[in-house]
């Protein structure tokens, strides 16, 4: 077993979502986190502070979402013996470094982030907070305090990773070598799951419930949604994302659970119709989702145990992150605090 110092450091974060993770969250990101526990020193956090930046939930909702998200990450296979799972707000070093990084970021540079522009355009200037503007800088701090080598994220986070690299280099140039400049580990090879009702768009709760498979849903609901998934007017089961997006999406889901290349699984359905494909997809999803939902429920039914697991993660995260901030504050010239 290599020591943690020899293994690459991985960090990623996920927003606490209301209720269940959907199949796109799981196959697109969470499943890769589980894989990356092996061979890496992996840190994963639920970014509860980031959840305050836009349409903030009520206090009760935020607590609930955060716990349900953490429980689902454990249910999905994150193992506290093999990775460090924690809540962002339990590690004050993130916000402490964020301030310093804000002071190294140009106002224009932050304003040009496309996610900020998109989100602020959609919600209107009056409702946009300074927190939404500085969101990516807190993300930079999330990453840099762990001296992460790799950051597994979706394609939509590429620009935030570029900012992370720029700010790490800027700090290092200004104050001396302090931070590892991380590499994005873009999860593009992983299954991109599309909406069941609109298979030209990414699966997303905002598109409506009928197209989204929620992993905590009752299996009967899931089976029904898959049976009603939009296909096409042909009958042949064939992987062809352009001409047959709905059928191809179902094959992608099937292949992801089977752990086989999507290009080969359509052979399994030679001479069979869409009914057989949908039944096979439903079986695969339910076979995963049923024990997942049970594990999630068991964790939520034992809040003391969930808290204990998160406290353990927070302890290790704080150790690593505090040391980075101690060094960074010292390099900047802040007088060391009394011990
Ligand atoms: N912004 C990321 C997203 O929306 C979430 C996130 C916050 C994150 N902090 C992070 C991802 C640090 C990777 C590393 O998906």
mmCIF file of C-alpha atoms and ligand atoms in Angstrom:
data_model
loop_
_atom_site.group_PDB
_atom_site.id
_atom_site.type_symbol
_atom_site.label_atom_id
_atom_site.label_comp_id
_atom_site.label_asym_id
_atom_site.label_seq_id
_atom_site.Cartn_x
_atom_site.Cartn_y
_atom_site.Cartn_z
ATOM 1 C CA UNK A 1 0.000 0.000 0.000
ATOM 2 C CA UNK A 2 1.644 3.262 -1.065
ATOM 3 C CA UNK A 3 1.633 6.077 1.445
ATOM 4 C CA UNK A 4 -0.640 9.017 0.856
ATOM 5 C CA UNK A 5 2.351 11.173 -0.038
ATOM 6 C CA UNK A 6 3.055 9.017 -3.096
ATOM 7 C CA UNK A 7 -0.461 8.792 -4.396
ATOM 8 C CA UNK A 8 -1.824 11.610 -6.569
ATOM 9 C CA UNK A 9 -4.120 13.925 -4.670
ATOM 10 C CA UNK A 10 -7.630 14.242 -6.086
ATOM 11 C CA UNK A 11 -10.257 16.758 -5.008
ATOM 12 C CA UNK A 12 -13.794 17.354 -6.168
ATOM 13 C CA UNK A 13 -16.971 18.957 -4.900
ATOM 14 C CA UNK A 14 -20.665 18.534 -5.549
ATOM 15 C CA UNK A 15 -23.528 20.882 -4.778
ATOM 16 C CA UNK A 16 -26.062 19.601 -2.260
ATOM 17 C CA UNK A 17 -29.131 18.892 -4.380
ATOM 18 C CA UNK A 18 -32.715 18.777 -3.204
ATOM 19 C CA UNK A 19 -33.861 15.196 -2.734
ATOM 20 C CA UNK A 20 -32.375 12.504 -4.892
ATOM 21 C CA UNK A 21 -29.326 12.551 -7.136
ATOM 22 C CA UNK A 22 -30.472 11.719 -10.627
ATOM 23 C CA UNK A 23 -28.975 9.172 -12.948
ATOM 24 C CA UNK A 24 -26.989 11.844 -14.810
ATOM 25 C CA UNK A 25 -25.288 13.059 -11.593
ATOM 26 C CA UNK A 26 -24.487 9.498 -10.680
ATOM 27 C CA UNK A 27 -23.170 8.125 -13.989
ATOM 28 C CA UNK A 28 -21.580 11.452 -14.965
ATOM 29 C CA UNK A 29 -19.668 12.202 -11.783
ATOM 30 C CA UNK A 30 -20.284 10.269 -8.597
ATOM 31 C CA UNK A 31 -19.422 6.895 -10.091
ATOM 32 C CA UNK A 32 -16.038 8.264 -11.216
ATOM 33 C CA UNK A 33 -15.391 9.537 -7.722
ATOM 34 C CA UNK A 34 -15.895 6.006 -6.452
ATOM 35 C CA UNK A 35 -13.407 4.668 -9.008
ATOM 36 C CA UNK A 36 -10.838 7.373 -8.211
ATOM 37 C CA UNK A 37 -10.741 6.354 -4.545
ATOM 38 C CA UNK A 38 -8.442 3.562 -5.687
ATOM 39 C CA UNK A 39 -4.855 4.576 -6.226
ATOM 40 C CA UNK A 40 -5.423 8.231 -5.288
ATOM 41 C CA UNK A 41 -5.570 10.235 -2.096
ATOM 42 C CA UNK A 42 -9.079 11.480 -2.786
ATOM 43 C CA UNK A 43 -10.871 14.368 -1.037
ATOM 44 C CA UNK A 44 -14.554 14.892 -1.815
ATOM 45 C CA UNK A 45 -16.787 17.567 -0.400
ATOM 46 C CA UNK A 46 -20.400 18.626 -0.432
ATOM 47 C CA UNK A 47 -20.100 22.333 -1.240
ATOM 48 C CA UNK A 48 -22.740 23.628 1.122
ATOM 49 C CA UNK A 49 -21.314 27.183 1.107
ATOM 50 C CA UNK A 50 -21.665 27.321 -2.654
ATOM 51 C CA UNK A 51 -25.351 26.440 -2.244
ATOM 52 C CA UNK A 52 -25.952 29.895 -0.765
ATOM 53 C CA UNK A 53 -24.917 31.742 -3.903
ATOM 54 C CA UNK A 54 -28.107 31.543 -5.947
ATOM 55 C CA UNK A 55 -31.706 30.787 -4.948
ATOM 56 C CA UNK A 56 -30.589 29.950 -1.410
ATOM 57 C CA UNK A 57 -32.629 27.222 0.250
ATOM 58 C CA UNK A 58 -34.253 27.803 3.649
ATOM 59 C CA UNK A 59 -32.050 26.846 6.609
ATOM 60 C CA UNK A 60 -34.016 23.637 7.147
ATOM 61 C CA UNK A 61 -33.780 22.782 3.447
ATOM 62 C CA UNK A 62 -30.055 23.408 3.325
ATOM 63 C CA UNK A 63 -29.434 21.123 6.295
ATOM 64 C CA UNK A 64 -31.646 18.452 4.751
ATOM 65 C CA UNK A 65 -30.072 18.677 1.287
ATOM 66 C CA UNK A 66 -26.579 18.550 2.685
ATOM 67 C CA UNK A 67 -27.268 15.448 4.760
ATOM 68 C CA UNK A 68 -29.168 13.656 2.011
ATOM 69 C CA UNK A 69 -26.363 14.405 -0.456
ATOM 70 C CA UNK A 70 -23.660 13.162 1.900
ATOM 71 C CA UNK A 71 -25.663 10.016 2.643
ATOM 72 C CA UNK A 72 -26.083 9.333 -1.073
ATOM 73 C CA UNK A 73 -22.354 9.735 -1.721
ATOM 74 C CA UNK A 74 -21.705 7.086 0.906
ATOM 75 C CA UNK A 75 -24.491 4.904 -0.477
ATOM 76 C CA UNK A 76 -22.977 5.207 -3.953
ATOM 77 C CA UNK A 77 -19.770 3.661 -2.679
ATOM 78 C CA UNK A 78 -17.546 6.401 -1.278
ATOM 79 C CA UNK A 79 -15.802 4.617 1.534
ATOM 80 C CA UNK A 80 -14.552 6.654 4.511
ATOM 81 C CA UNK A 81 -11.754 4.092 4.851
ATOM 82 C CA UNK A 82 -10.499 4.946 1.379
ATOM 83 C CA UNK A 83 -11.328 8.608 0.803
ATOM 84 C CA UNK A 84 -11.886 11.795 2.770
ATOM 85 C CA UNK A 85 -15.533 12.860 2.561
ATOM 86 C CA UNK A 86 -16.539 16.093 4.282
ATOM 87 C CA UNK A 87 -18.689 19.207 4.186
ATOM 88 C CA UNK A 88 -17.094 22.346 2.798
ATOM 89 C CA UNK A 89 -18.350 24.487 5.700
ATOM 90 C CA UNK A 90 -16.570 22.209 8.192
ATOM 91 C CA UNK A 91 -13.191 23.343 6.875
ATOM 92 C CA UNK A 92 -12.676 27.072 7.534
ATOM 93 C CA UNK A 93 -9.439 27.050 5.513
ATOM 94 C CA UNK A 94 -11.479 27.228 2.281
ATOM 95 C CA UNK A 95 -12.966 30.638 3.050
ATOM 96 C CA UNK A 96 -9.719 31.854 4.624
ATOM 97 C CA UNK A 97 -7.782 31.175 1.443
ATOM 98 C CA UNK A 98 -10.632 32.405 -0.713
ATOM 99 C CA UNK A 99 -10.159 35.941 0.636
ATOM 100 C CA UNK A 100 -6.506 36.007 -0.381
ATOM 101 C CA UNK A 101 -7.389 34.622 -3.811
ATOM 102 C CA UNK A 102 -10.118 37.255 -4.248
ATOM 103 C CA UNK A 103 -7.442 39.866 -3.707
ATOM 104 C CA UNK A 104 -5.414 38.332 -6.552
ATOM 105 C CA UNK A 105 -8.370 38.190 -8.971
ATOM 106 C CA UNK A 106 -9.296 41.022 -11.291
ATOM 107 C CA UNK A 107 -12.884 42.226 -11.089
ATOM 108 C CA UNK A 108 -13.104 41.899 -14.871
ATOM 109 C CA UNK A 109 -11.573 38.455 -14.752
ATOM 110 C CA UNK A 110 -14.255 37.262 -12.312
ATOM 111 C CA UNK A 111 -17.050 38.995 -14.245
ATOM 112 C CA UNK A 112 -16.066 37.180 -17.444
ATOM 113 C CA UNK A 113 -16.719 33.664 -16.081
ATOM 114 C CA UNK A 114 -19.373 32.237 -18.385
ATOM 115 C CA UNK A 115 -21.307 30.484 -15.621
ATOM 116 C CA UNK A 116 -21.539 33.763 -13.744
ATOM 117 C CA UNK A 117 -22.684 35.551 -16.881
ATOM 118 C CA UNK A 118 -25.265 32.872 -17.727
ATOM 119 C CA UNK A 119 -26.650 32.578 -14.226
ATOM 120 C CA UNK A 120 -26.735 36.301 -13.588
ATOM 121 C CA UNK A 121 -28.372 36.966 -16.963
ATOM 122 C CA UNK A 122 -31.052 34.412 -16.156
ATOM 123 C CA UNK A 123 -31.872 35.648 -12.678
ATOM 124 C CA UNK A 124 -31.551 39.400 -13.193
ATOM 125 C CA UNK A 125 -29.042 41.859 -11.755
ATOM 126 C CA UNK A 126 -31.126 42.637 -8.672
ATOM 127 C CA UNK A 127 -31.035 39.078 -7.444
ATOM 128 C CA UNK A 128 -27.397 38.414 -8.256
ATOM 129 C CA UNK A 129 -25.194 38.508 -5.186
ATOM 130 C CA UNK A 130 -21.509 39.210 -4.790
ATOM 131 C CA UNK A 131 -21.338 35.569 -3.655
ATOM 132 C CA UNK A 132 -22.281 34.434 -7.155
ATOM 133 C CA UNK A 133 -19.460 36.544 -8.560
ATOM 134 C CA UNK A 134 -16.895 35.127 -6.144
ATOM 135 C CA UNK A 135 -18.249 31.560 -6.380
ATOM 136 C CA UNK A 136 -15.396 30.399 -8.667
ATOM 137 C CA UNK A 137 -12.790 31.889 -6.339
ATOM 138 C CA UNK A 138 -14.120 29.863 -3.431
ATOM 139 C CA UNK A 139 -13.916 26.869 -5.748
ATOM 140 C CA UNK A 140 -10.279 27.767 -6.444
ATOM 141 C CA UNK A 141 -9.620 27.731 -2.704
ATOM 142 C CA UNK A 142 -11.475 24.396 -2.321
ATOM 143 C CA UNK A 143 -8.945 22.896 -4.687
ATOM 144 C CA UNK A 144 -5.721 24.658 -3.742
ATOM 145 C CA UNK A 145 -5.865 24.075 0.019
ATOM 146 C CA UNK A 146 -5.533 20.338 -0.699
ATOM 147 C CA UNK A 147 -2.616 20.753 -3.107
ATOM 148 C CA UNK A 148 -4.697 18.629 -5.476
ATOM 149 C CA UNK A 149 -3.033 17.185 -8.573
ATOM 150 C CA UNK A 150 -6.286 16.275 -10.322
ATOM 151 C CA UNK A 151 -9.786 17.674 -10.202
ATOM 152 C CA UNK A 152 -12.458 15.417 -11.727
ATOM 153 C CA UNK A 153 -15.206 17.650 -13.100
ATOM 154 C CA UNK A 154 -17.547 17.897 -16.044
ATOM 155 C CA UNK A 155 -16.782 19.885 -19.164
ATOM 156 C CA UNK A 156 -18.833 22.824 -17.805
ATOM 157 C CA UNK A 157 -16.196 23.404 -15.107
ATOM 158 C CA UNK A 158 -13.239 23.745 -17.458
ATOM 159 C CA UNK A 159 -13.121 27.541 -17.164
ATOM 160 C CA UNK A 160 -13.169 27.423 -13.356
ATOM 161 C CA UNK A 161 -10.246 25.008 -13.499
ATOM 162 C CA UNK A 162 -8.391 27.363 -15.792
ATOM 163 C CA UNK A 163 -8.955 30.143 -13.233
ATOM 164 C CA UNK A 164 -7.655 27.804 -10.524
ATOM 165 C CA UNK A 165 -4.466 27.188 -12.473
ATOM 166 C CA UNK A 166 -4.017 30.897 -13.176
ATOM 167 C CA UNK A 167 -4.467 31.909 -9.553
ATOM 168 C CA UNK A 168 -2.168 29.156 -8.283
ATOM 169 C CA UNK A 169 0.516 30.341 -10.680
ATOM 170 C CA UNK A 170 -0.113 33.994 -9.831
ATOM 171 C CA UNK A 171 0.255 33.284 -6.127
ATOM 172 C CA UNK A 172 3.371 31.189 -6.698
ATOM 173 C CA UNK A 173 4.965 33.877 -8.850
ATOM 174 C CA UNK A 174 4.105 36.670 -6.434
ATOM 175 C CA UNK A 175 4.878 34.976 -3.135
ATOM 176 C CA UNK A 176 7.014 31.943 -3.952
ATOM 177 C CA UNK A 177 6.140 28.367 -4.775
ATOM 178 C CA UNK A 178 3.253 27.422 -2.509
ATOM 179 C CA UNK A 179 0.489 25.678 -4.429
ATOM 180 C CA UNK A 180 0.346 22.677 -6.709
ATOM 181 C CA UNK A 181 -1.045 23.794 -10.076
ATOM 182 C CA UNK A 182 -3.827 21.243 -10.600
ATOM 183 C CA UNK A 183 -4.843 19.473 -13.788
ATOM 184 C CA UNK A 184 -8.483 19.184 -14.728
ATOM 185 C CA UNK A 185 -9.556 15.577 -15.108
ATOM 186 C CA UNK A 186 -12.453 16.184 -17.434
ATOM 187 C CA UNK A 187 -15.008 13.438 -17.289
ATOM 188 C CA UNK A 188 -15.737 13.514 -20.994
ATOM 189 C CA UNK A 189 -15.256 9.822 -21.630
ATOM 190 C CA UNK A 190 -18.000 9.096 -19.147
ATOM 191 C CA UNK A 191 -21.584 8.555 -20.007
ATOM 192 C CA UNK A 192 -23.483 11.752 -20.660
ATOM 193 C CA UNK A 193 -27.057 10.929 -19.783
ATOM 194 C CA UNK A 194 -29.829 12.759 -21.592
ATOM 195 C CA UNK A 195 -33.343 13.624 -20.572
ATOM 196 C CA UNK A 196 -35.777 10.756 -21.222
ATOM 197 C CA UNK A 197 -38.439 13.103 -22.612
ATOM 198 C CA UNK A 198 -36.057 15.395 -24.516
ATOM 199 C CA UNK A 199 -33.044 13.276 -25.489
ATOM 200 C CA UNK A 200 -31.307 16.252 -27.072
ATOM 201 C CA UNK A 201 -30.763 17.869 -23.647
ATOM 202 C CA UNK A 202 -28.741 16.754 -20.633
ATOM 203 C CA UNK A 203 -30.823 15.054 -17.929
ATOM 204 C CA UNK A 204 -31.755 17.806 -15.520
ATOM 205 C CA UNK A 205 -34.413 18.278 -12.887
ATOM 206 C CA UNK A 206 -35.194 21.676 -14.336
ATOM 207 C CA UNK A 207 -36.497 20.034 -17.515
ATOM 208 C CA UNK A 208 -39.315 18.362 -15.627
ATOM 209 C CA UNK A 209 -39.775 15.211 -13.662
ATOM 210 C CA UNK A 210 -40.840 12.781 -16.396
ATOM 211 C CA UNK A 211 -37.444 12.866 -18.086
ATOM 212 C CA UNK A 212 -35.339 12.466 -14.950
ATOM 213 C CA UNK A 213 -34.535 9.210 -13.200
ATOM 214 C CA UNK A 214 -34.188 9.948 -9.498
ATOM 215 C CA UNK A 215 -32.253 7.214 -7.777
ATOM 216 C CA UNK A 216 -34.246 7.471 -4.554
ATOM 217 C CA UNK A 217 -37.607 7.160 -6.310
ATOM 218 C CA UNK A 218 -39.853 4.200 -5.851
ATOM 219 C CA UNK A 219 -38.822 1.508 -8.409
ATOM 220 C CA UNK A 220 -42.354 1.494 -9.876
ATOM 221 C CA UNK A 221 -41.976 5.194 -10.749
ATOM 222 C CA UNK A 222 -38.595 4.582 -12.363
ATOM 223 C CA UNK A 223 -39.903 1.663 -14.422
ATOM 224 C CA UNK A 224 -42.800 3.766 -15.644
ATOM 225 C CA UNK A 225 -40.551 6.697 -16.634
ATOM 226 C CA UNK A 226 -38.277 4.381 -18.614
ATOM 227 C CA UNK A 227 -41.241 2.732 -20.319
ATOM 228 C CA UNK A 228 -42.434 6.185 -21.394
ATOM 229 C CA UNK A 229 -39.036 7.382 -22.587
ATOM 230 C CA UNK A 230 -39.126 9.053 -25.991
ATOM 231 C CA UNK A 231 -37.691 6.865 -28.768
ATOM 232 C CA UNK A 232 -38.420 7.150 -32.521
ATOM 233 C CA UNK A 233 -40.724 5.711 -35.156
ATOM 234 C CA UNK A 234 -38.375 2.940 -36.264
ATOM 235 C CA UNK A 235 -38.179 -0.422 -34.523
ATOM 236 C CA UNK A 236 -34.502 -1.317 -34.715
ATOM 237 C CA UNK A 237 -32.346 -1.033 -31.587
ATOM 238 C CA UNK A 238 -29.185 0.615 -32.866
ATOM 239 C CA UNK A 239 -26.665 3.016 -31.344
ATOM 240 C CA UNK A 240 -26.771 6.194 -33.411
ATOM 241 C CA UNK A 241 -26.860 9.300 -31.210
ATOM 242 C CA UNK A 242 -27.623 11.677 -34.098
ATOM 243 C CA UNK A 243 -30.450 9.818 -35.787
ATOM 244 C CA UNK A 244 -31.745 7.965 -32.726
ATOM 245 C CA UNK A 245 -30.968 10.046 -29.600
ATOM 246 C CA UNK A 246 -33.623 8.451 -27.383
ATOM 247 C CA UNK A 247 -32.703 4.849 -28.153
ATOM 248 C CA UNK A 248 -29.000 5.680 -27.957
ATOM 249 C CA UNK A 249 -29.491 7.270 -24.545
ATOM 250 C CA UNK A 250 -31.169 4.092 -23.285
ATOM 251 C CA UNK A 251 -28.275 2.044 -24.684
ATOM 252 C CA UNK A 252 -25.816 4.384 -22.937
ATOM 253 C CA UNK A 253 -27.531 3.776 -19.603
ATOM 254 C CA UNK A 254 -27.640 0.039 -20.206
ATOM 255 C CA UNK A 255 -23.964 -0.067 -21.194
ATOM 256 C CA UNK A 256 -22.884 2.052 -18.216
ATOM 257 C CA UNK A 257 -24.450 -0.376 -15.755
ATOM 258 C CA UNK A 258 -23.184 -3.392 -17.685
ATOM 259 C CA UNK A 259 -19.675 -1.906 -17.713
ATOM 260 C CA UNK A 260 -19.391 -2.534 -21.441
ATOM 261 C CA UNK A 261 -18.724 -0.272 -24.426
ATOM 262 C CA UNK A 262 -21.937 1.213 -25.754
ATOM 263 C CA UNK A 263 -20.968 0.366 -29.333
ATOM 264 C CA UNK A 264 -21.302 -3.329 -28.623
ATOM 265 C CA UNK A 265 -24.389 -3.600 -26.422
ATOM 266 C CA UNK A 266 -26.921 -3.041 -29.188
ATOM 267 C CA UNK A 267 -26.046 -6.586 -30.344
ATOM 268 C CA UNK A 268 -27.834 -7.832 -27.219
ATOM 269 C CA UNK A 269 -31.093 -6.560 -28.692
ATOM 270 C CA UNK A 270 -30.745 -7.848 -32.240
ATOM 271 C CA UNK A 271 -34.166 -8.833 -33.500
ATOM 272 C CA UNK A 272 -35.870 -7.367 -30.428
ATOM 273 C CA UNK A 273 -37.887 -4.179 -30.123
ATOM 274 C CA UNK A 274 -37.805 -1.106 -27.920
ATOM 275 C CA UNK A 275 -39.904 -2.870 -25.291
ATOM 276 C CA UNK A 276 -37.113 -5.348 -24.617
ATOM 277 C CA UNK A 277 -34.520 -2.565 -24.444
ATOM 278 C CA UNK A 278 -36.626 -0.557 -21.998
ATOM 279 C CA UNK A 279 -37.234 -3.606 -19.827
ATOM 280 C CA UNK A 280 -33.492 -4.331 -19.699
ATOM 281 C CA UNK A 281 -32.660 -0.717 -18.843
ATOM 282 C CA UNK A 282 -35.308 -0.662 -16.128
ATOM 283 C CA UNK A 283 -33.920 -3.887 -14.628
ATOM 284 C CA UNK A 284 -30.384 -2.490 -14.601
ATOM 285 C CA UNK A 285 -31.371 0.820 -13.043
ATOM 286 C CA UNK A 286 -33.603 -0.738 -10.398
ATOM 287 C CA UNK A 287 -30.978 -3.363 -9.507
ATOM 288 C CA UNK A 288 -28.644 -0.505 -8.633
ATOM 289 C CA UNK A 289 -31.149 1.988 -7.245
ATOM 290 C CA UNK A 290 -32.951 -0.306 -4.824
ATOM 291 C CA UNK A 291 -29.971 -1.119 -2.564
ATOM 292 C CA UNK A 292 -28.697 2.460 -3.050
ATOM 293 C CA UNK A 293 -31.958 3.881 -1.720
ATOM 294 C CA UNK A 294 -31.909 1.421 1.170
ATOM 295 C CA UNK A 295 -28.333 2.369 2.137
ATOM 296 C CA UNK A 296 -29.207 6.061 1.905
ATOM 297 C CA UNK A 297 -32.241 5.581 4.129
ATOM 298 C CA UNK A 298 -30.262 3.591 6.696
ATOM 299 C CA UNK A 299 -27.669 6.384 6.902
ATOM 300 C CA UNK A 300 -30.338 9.047 7.261
ATOM 301 C CA UNK A 301 -32.070 6.995 9.948
ATOM 302 C CA UNK A 302 -28.867 7.056 11.989
ATOM 303 C CA UNK A 303 -27.849 10.728 12.032
ATOM 304 C CA UNK A 304 -25.263 10.147 14.764
ATOM 305 C CA UNK A 305 -23.398 7.697 12.532
ATOM 306 C CA UNK A 306 -23.588 10.044 9.536
ATOM 307 C CA UNK A 307 -22.249 12.884 11.704
ATOM 308 C CA UNK A 308 -19.452 10.641 12.956
ATOM 309 C CA UNK A 309 -18.403 9.785 9.385
ATOM 310 C CA UNK A 310 -18.472 13.448 8.351
ATOM 311 C CA UNK A 311 -16.544 14.485 11.464
ATOM 312 C CA UNK A 312 -13.871 11.979 10.614
ATOM 313 C CA UNK A 313 -13.579 13.392 7.100
ATOM 314 C CA UNK A 314 -13.502 16.947 8.420
ATOM 315 C CA UNK A 315 -10.660 16.111 10.804
ATOM 316 C CA UNK A 316 -8.382 14.875 8.030
ATOM 317 C CA UNK A 317 -9.452 17.667 5.645
ATOM 318 C CA UNK A 318 -8.731 20.346 8.253
ATOM 319 C CA UNK A 319 -5.278 18.922 8.919
ATOM 320 C CA UNK A 320 -4.265 19.175 5.285
ATOM 321 C CA UNK A 321 -6.025 22.448 4.504
ATOM 322 C CA UNK A 322 -4.899 24.303 7.645
ATOM 323 C CA UNK A 323 -1.276 23.669 6.827
ATOM 324 C CA UNK A 324 -1.693 25.130 3.315
ATOM 325 C CA UNK A 325 -3.347 28.264 4.680
ATOM 326 C CA UNK A 326 -0.773 28.636 7.423
ATOM 327 C CA UNK A 327 2.003 28.667 4.820
ATOM 328 C CA UNK A 328 0.060 30.903 2.396
ATOM 329 C CA UNK A 329 -0.780 33.498 5.080
ATOM 330 C CA UNK A 330 2.826 33.542 6.166
ATOM 331 C CA UNK A 331 4.062 34.004 2.568
ATOM 332 C CA UNK A 332 1.653 36.904 2.071
ATOM 333 C CA UNK A 333 3.143 38.576 5.146
ATOM 334 C CA UNK A 334 0.342 38.172 7.637
ATOM 335 C CA UNK A 335 1.838 38.053 11.097
ATOM 336 C CA UNK A 336 1.587 34.484 12.465
ATOM 337 C CA UNK A 337 -1.322 34.162 14.913
ATOM 338 C CA UNK A 338 -0.575 33.570 18.595
ATOM 339 C CA UNK A 339 -0.337 29.859 19.378
HETATM 340 N N1 LIG B 1 -18.676 24.316 -9.238
HETATM 341 C C1 LIG B 1 -18.780 22.887 -9.177
HETATM 342 C C2 LIG B 1 -20.051 22.449 -9.916
HETATM 343 O O1 LIG B 1 -20.967 23.215 -10.038
HETATM 344 C C3 LIG B 1 -18.843 22.382 -7.757
HETATM 345 C C4 LIG B 1 -17.565 22.617 -7.032
HETATM 346 C C5 LIG B 1 -17.355 23.506 -6.008
HETATM 347 C C6 LIG B 1 -16.330 21.969 -7.268
HETATM 348 N N2 LIG B 1 -16.084 23.413 -5.568
HETATM 349 C C7 LIG B 1 -15.408 22.502 -6.320
HETATM 350 C C8 LIG B 1 -15.910 21.005 -8.193
HETATM 351 C C9 LIG B 1 -14.087 22.101 -6.308
HETATM 352 C C10 LIG B 1 -14.575 20.614 -8.166
HETATM 353 C C11 LIG B 1 -13.670 21.152 -7.231
HETATM 354 O O2 LIG B 1 -20.114 21.317 -10.338
#
